[in-house]
Amino acid sequence: MDFFESLKLAVGNLFSYKIRSFLTMLGIIIGIGAVVMMSSLGAGVKENIVGDLNKLGLGNFQVSIDTSPGQTYKSGDLLTPKDISDLKRIEGVEGASPTSEAFARIEIGKKRKTFIATGVTEDSFKIYNYTILKGRKFLPSEYKKDGKYLILDNTTAKEIFQEENPIGKKIVLNFRRNRQIVTVIGIYKNPLENLGGGGEDVPVFGLLPNNYINHLNGNEGNKFTSLDLKAADPKELNIVMERVKNFLEKRGSKSQIYNVQNIAQGLDEFNNILNMLSLFINGVAAISLFVGGIGVMNIMLVSVTERIREVGLRKAIGAKTRDILSQFLIEAVILTFFGGIMGIFTGYGGALLIGFFIKTAPILSPVVVIVSLIVSTMTGLIFGVYPAKKAANLDPIEALRVD
């Protein structure tokens, strides 16, 4: 008997027991579906979070004074505007900017929330690639200590102004020392919005001119403990960092007083955590697939028991052992193969549904699809071998005696 004849018999038998065949496939569908859903959702979430953070951190590094316990520094070690100019002249450095923050309270309706203002310079927009969604950046003349202009992040703008156009609107910021009224000139994309958020305890964000932040903080001397820098070519980041480190060694009051750190190191650790979580979820889904394989073997054993007389008759009229073996194996593989296909569609459909609610587009890798089909097919082969061998080794005379 050729392969196509065995395939025809196998398909005919499976269609004779449609409900049982579907229930047998269900374990495979759930197992493959779980793997596809979690892997595609995980890839989508990872792309959203890590992708956005990478846009901000690619090629970036930070220079800071070592303030760890036991370390001391002099006022002359503080970084100044002259240091920023000197660092920008180092080969490979595209931009350098101080890092400053100020905290205020802001009223949104009946709620009072913490407002985190980040001080920026013209170079900050090179370093962090802030995406302006509406309005504009600061003008050169607005980077001054009385520059009461604000660029809000899009999630905060929506929370405060709802559907109104925020450009040109005034906002009251209650800082620790005084109360300031600033004008909104732009809206930028919040890179952390894909992490979720909301709630009264979640702070809101905005950008203010760095000189204005210094004025609010009482830092009239424009001296800083840390700077953010960007390498012109991310591939040469380590070389540029080494050049900056060599420059700072000559600048400090003592050796190794400045730290030069790659900002992306934190992203790599976060990426590893996501990969470990994905591995754990896929392991749980693999258990479901294993249970589905046992279900296939169980149903195939039932099928062998029910069809003992059929097998005996076929062997009595000349069917070979390999014909019986191939027929039962084909039945098992068909169940798991098509179960795998249905699992892929079910899993991706589930991922699209969940992604709609969490505002994440799932990413289905072709590798996941191919591996899922191979694994589901191999499940049929592995768990179908024992029932198939049991059927193939039946004695035709004994089989025909069974009622």
mmCIF file of N, CA and C in Angstrom, residues 291-351:
data_model
loop_
_atom_site.group_PDB
_atom_site.id
_atom_site.type_symbol
_atom_site.label_atom_id
_atom_site.label_comp_id
_atom_site.label_asym_id
_atom_site.label_seq_id
_atom_site.Cartn_x
_atom_site.Cartn_y
_atom_site.Cartn_z
ATOM 1 N N VAL A 291 1.088 17.221 27.883
ATOM 2 C CA VAL A 291 -0.196 16.627 28.286
ATOM 3 C C VAL A 291 -1.035 16.328 27.050
ATOM 4 N N GLY A 292 -0.999 17.263 26.071
ATOM 5 C CA GLY A 292 -1.728 17.034 24.816
ATOM 6 C C GLY A 292 -1.215 15.805 24.086
ATOM 7 N N GLY A 293 0.111 15.598 24.114
ATOM 8 C CA GLY A 293 0.698 14.406 23.473
ATOM 9 C C GLY A 293 0.241 13.124 24.125
ATOM 10 N N ILE A 294 0.133 13.136 25.454
ATOM 11 C CA ILE A 294 -0.376 11.958 26.170
ATOM 12 C C ILE A 294 -1.817 11.688 25.772
ATOM 13 N N GLY A 295 -2.584 12.768 25.582
ATOM 14 C CA GLY A 295 -3.977 12.612 25.141
ATOM 15 C C GLY A 295 -4.049 11.964 23.774
ATOM 16 N N VAL A 296 -3.154 12.342 22.878
ATOM 17 C CA VAL A 296 -3.112 11.735 21.537
ATOM 18 C C VAL A 296 -2.816 10.248 21.640
ATOM 19 N N MET A 297 -1.821 9.893 22.454
ATOM 20 C CA MET A 297 -1.463 8.485 22.615
ATOM 21 C C MET A 297 -2.626 7.687 23.205
ATOM 22 N N ASN A 298 -3.298 8.277 24.168
ATOM 23 C CA ASN A 298 -4.422 7.600 24.815
ATOM 24 C C ASN A 298 -5.543 7.310 23.820
ATOM 25 N N ILE A 299 -5.903 8.325 23.008
ATOM 26 C CA ILE A 299 -6.983 8.155 22.028
ATOM 27 C C ILE A 299 -6.570 7.159 20.939
ATOM 28 N N MET A 300 -5.303 7.195 20.545
ATOM 29 C CA MET A 300 -4.840 6.255 19.522
ATOM 30 C C MET A 300 -4.883 4.824 20.049
ATOM 31 N N LEU A 301 -4.592 4.625 21.349
ATOM 32 C CA LEU A 301 -4.704 3.287 21.937
ATOM 33 C C LEU A 301 -6.152 2.816 21.954
ATOM 34 N N VAL A 302 -7.057 3.759 22.252
ATOM 35 C CA VAL A 302 -8.493 3.429 22.205
ATOM 36 C C VAL A 302 -8.888 3.042 20.790
ATOM 37 N N SER A 303 -8.366 3.796 19.815
ATOM 38 C CA SER A 303 -8.671 3.531 18.408
ATOM 39 C C SER A 303 -8.176 2.146 17.990
ATOM 40 N N VAL A 304 -6.977 1.777 18.455
ATOM 41 C CA VAL A 304 -6.438 0.439 18.139
ATOM 42 C C VAL A 304 -7.347 -0.647 18.708
ATOM 43 N N THR A 305 -7.784 -0.469 19.952
ATOM 44 C CA THR A 305 -8.661 -1.452 20.599
ATOM 45 C C THR A 305 -9.974 -1.593 19.839
ATOM 46 N N GLU A 306 -10.526 -0.462 19.399
ATOM 47 C CA GLU A 306 -11.802 -0.495 18.683
ATOM 48 C C GLU A 306 -11.675 -1.147 17.310
ATOM 49 N N ARG A 307 -10.497 -1.076 16.709
ATOM 50 C CA ARG A 307 -10.331 -1.512 15.322
ATOM 51 C C ARG A 307 -9.484 -2.780 15.209
ATOM 52 N N ILE A 308 -9.492 -3.585 16.244
ATOM 53 C CA ILE A 308 -8.703 -4.829 16.214
ATOM 54 C C ILE A 308 -9.151 -5.738 15.067
ATOM 55 N N ARG A 309 -10.469 -5.891 14.928
ATOM 56 C CA ARG A 309 -10.965 -6.775 13.852
ATOM 57 C C ARG A 309 -10.595 -6.212 12.477
ATOM 58 N N GLU A 310 -10.690 -4.881 12.325
ATOM 59 C CA GLU A 310 -10.331 -4.257 11.039
ATOM 60 C C GLU A 310 -8.870 -4.523 10.709
ATOM 61 N N VAL A 311 -8.001 -4.356 11.730
ATOM 62 C CA VAL A 311 -6.573 -4.593 11.527
ATOM 63 C C VAL A 311 -6.321 -6.053 11.182
ATOM 64 N N GLY A 312 -6.999 -6.967 11.908
ATOM 65 C CA GLY A 312 -6.835 -8.401 11.646
ATOM 66 C C GLY A 312 -7.261 -8.765 10.235
ATOM 67 N N LEU A 313 -8.380 -8.194 9.794
ATOM 68 C CA LEU A 313 -8.889 -8.488 8.443
ATOM 69 C C LEU A 313 -7.917 -7.972 7.389
ATOM 70 N N ARG A 314 -7.397 -6.772 7.582
ATOM 71 C CA ARG A 314 -6.476 -6.208 6.611
ATOM 72 C C ARG A 314 -5.183 -7.017 6.532
ATOM 73 N N LYS A 315 -4.716 -7.493 7.670
ATOM 74 C CA LYS A 315 -3.500 -8.310 7.660
ATOM 75 C C LYS A 315 -3.759 -9.678 7.044
ATOM 76 N N ALA A 316 -4.975 -10.177 7.252
ATOM 77 C CA ALA A 316 -5.327 -11.501 6.698
ATOM 78 C C ALA A 316 -5.387 -11.494 5.179
ATOM 79 N N ILE A 317 -5.732 -10.311 4.605
ATOM 80 C CA ILE A 317 -5.841 -10.248 3.138
ATOM 81 C C ILE A 317 -4.575 -9.660 2.499
ATOM 82 N N GLY A 318 -3.511 -9.570 3.308
ATOM 83 C CA GLY A 318 -2.224 -9.236 2.706
ATOM 84 C C GLY A 318 -1.588 -7.930 3.119
ATOM 85 N N ALA A 319 -2.237 -7.139 3.996
ATOM 86 C CA ALA A 319 -1.617 -5.873 4.438
ATOM 87 C C ALA A 319 -0.361 -6.170 5.234
ATOM 88 N N LYS A 320 0.687 -5.443 4.956
ATOM 89 C CA LYS A 320 1.951 -5.651 5.651
ATOM 90 C C LYS A 320 1.984 -4.880 6.973
ATOM 91 N N THR A 321 2.915 -5.311 7.831
ATOM 92 C CA THR A 321 3.049 -4.657 9.144
ATOM 93 C C THR A 321 3.318 -3.174 8.997
ATOM 94 N N ARG A 322 4.177 -2.793 8.012
ATOM 95 C CA ARG A 322 4.515 -1.379 7.829
ATOM 96 C C ARG A 322 3.312 -0.565 7.345
ATOM 97 N N ASP A 323 2.375 -1.218 6.628
ATOM 98 C CA ASP A 323 1.170 -0.509 6.179
ATOM 99 C C ASP A 323 0.300 -0.102 7.372
ATOM 100 N N ILE A 324 0.133 -1.060 8.294
ATOM 101 C CA ILE A 324 -0.664 -0.771 9.502
ATOM 102 C C ILE A 324 0.040 0.285 10.339
ATOM 103 N N LEU A 325 1.366 0.139 10.484
ATOM 104 C CA LEU A 325 2.168 1.084 11.273
ATOM 105 C C LEU A 325 2.052 2.493 10.706
ATOM 106 N N SER A 326 2.204 2.600 9.378
ATOM 107 C CA SER A 326 2.158 3.923 8.743
ATOM 108 C C SER A 326 0.778 4.555 8.856
ATOM 109 N N GLN A 327 -0.290 3.741 8.746
ATOM 110 C CA GLN A 327 -1.631 4.300 8.820
ATOM 111 C C GLN A 327 -1.892 4.940 10.184
ATOM 112 N N PHE A 328 -1.552 4.226 11.254
ATOM 113 C CA PHE A 328 -1.800 4.757 12.599
ATOM 114 C C PHE A 328 -0.877 5.935 12.921
ATOM 115 N N LEU A 329 0.360 5.884 12.421
ATOM 116 C CA LEU A 329 1.262 7.020 12.615
ATOM 117 C C LEU A 329 0.766 8.250 11.870
ATOM 118 N N ILE A 330 0.276 8.031 10.636
ATOM 119 C CA ILE A 330 -0.258 9.155 9.853
ATOM 120 C C ILE A 330 -1.443 9.782 10.565
ATOM 121 N N GLU A 331 -2.308 8.955 11.156
ATOM 122 C CA GLU A 331 -3.457 9.488 11.894
ATOM 123 C C GLU A 331 -2.991 10.378 13.049
ATOM 124 N N ALA A 332 -1.988 9.902 13.785
ATOM 125 C CA ALA A 332 -1.479 10.671 14.927
ATOM 126 C C ALA A 332 -0.842 11.981 14.468
ATOM 127 N N VAL A 333 -0.074 11.927 13.375
ATOM 128 C CA VAL A 333 0.599 13.123 12.868
ATOM 129 C C VAL A 333 -0.414 14.127 12.317
ATOM 130 N N ILE A 334 -1.452 13.626 11.633
ATOM 131 C CA ILE A 334 -2.490 14.534 11.120
ATOM 132 C C ILE A 334 -3.148 15.285 12.275
ATOM 133 N N LEU A 335 -3.467 14.556 13.337
ATOM 134 C CA LEU A 335 -4.100 15.191 14.503
ATOM 135 C C LEU A 335 -3.221 16.301 15.071
ATOM 136 N N THR A 336 -1.951 16.002 15.259
ATOM 137 C CA THR A 336 -1.070 16.991 15.901
ATOM 138 C C THR A 336 -0.653 18.103 14.945
ATOM 139 N N PHE A 337 -0.473 17.771 13.653
ATOM 140 C CA PHE A 337 -0.079 18.793 12.680
ATOM 141 C C PHE A 337 -1.170 19.843 12.524
ATOM 142 N N PHE A 338 -2.404 19.369 12.287
ATOM 143 C CA PHE A 338 -3.501 20.329 12.126
ATOM 144 C C PHE A 338 -3.876 20.965 13.466
ATOM 145 N N GLY A 339 -3.640 20.233 14.552
ATOM 146 C CA GLY A 339 -3.807 20.842 15.869
ATOM 147 C C GLY A 339 -2.824 21.991 16.056
ATOM 148 N N GLY A 340 -1.592 21.801 15.541
ATOM 149 C CA GLY A 340 -0.583 22.851 15.603
ATOM 150 C C GLY A 340 -0.979 24.071 14.792
ATOM 151 N N ILE A 341 -1.513 23.841 13.581
ATOM 152 C CA ILE A 341 -1.958 24.958 12.735
ATOM 153 C C ILE A 341 -3.081 25.739 13.420
ATOM 154 N N MET A 342 -4.058 24.991 13.950
ATOM 155 C CA MET A 342 -5.164 25.656 14.652
ATOM 156 C C MET A 342 -4.657 26.385 15.897
ATOM 157 N N GLY A 343 -3.662 25.791 16.565
ATOM 158 C CA GLY A 343 -3.079 26.424 17.746
ATOM 159 C C GLY A 343 -2.397 27.738 17.406
ATOM 160 N N ILE A 344 -1.703 27.779 16.244
ATOM 161 C CA ILE A 344 -1.032 29.015 15.814
ATOM 162 C C ILE A 344 -2.050 30.124 15.582
ATOM 163 N N PHE A 345 -3.123 29.802 14.847
ATOM 164 C CA PHE A 345 -4.160 30.808 14.582
ATOM 165 C C PHE A 345 -4.875 31.222 15.865
ATOM 166 N N THR A 346 -5.157 30.231 16.723
ATOM 167 C CA THR A 346 -5.838 30.538 17.989
ATOM 168 C C THR A 346 -4.954 31.408 18.886
ATOM 169 N N GLY A 347 -3.678 31.030 18.991
ATOM 170 C CA GLY A 347 -2.754 31.782 19.839
ATOM 171 C C GLY A 347 -2.549 33.197 19.351
ATOM 172 N N TYR A 348 -2.380 33.364 18.036
ATOM 173 C CA TYR A 348 -2.162 34.707 17.502
ATOM 174 C C TYR A 348 -3.437 35.548 17.613
ATOM 175 N N GLY A 349 -4.592 34.884 17.420
ATOM 176 C CA GLY A 349 -5.869 35.582 17.602
ATOM 177 C C GLY A 349 -6.025 36.078 19.033
ATOM 178 N N GLY A 350 -5.655 35.215 19.995
ATOM 179 C CA GLY A 350 -5.703 35.603 21.405
ATOM 180 C C GLY A 350 -4.744 36.741 21.704
ATOM 181 N N ALA A 351 -3.559 36.695 21.075
ATOM 182 C CA ALA A 351 -2.571 37.755 21.279
ATOM 183 C C ALA A 351 -3.074 39.090 20.725
#
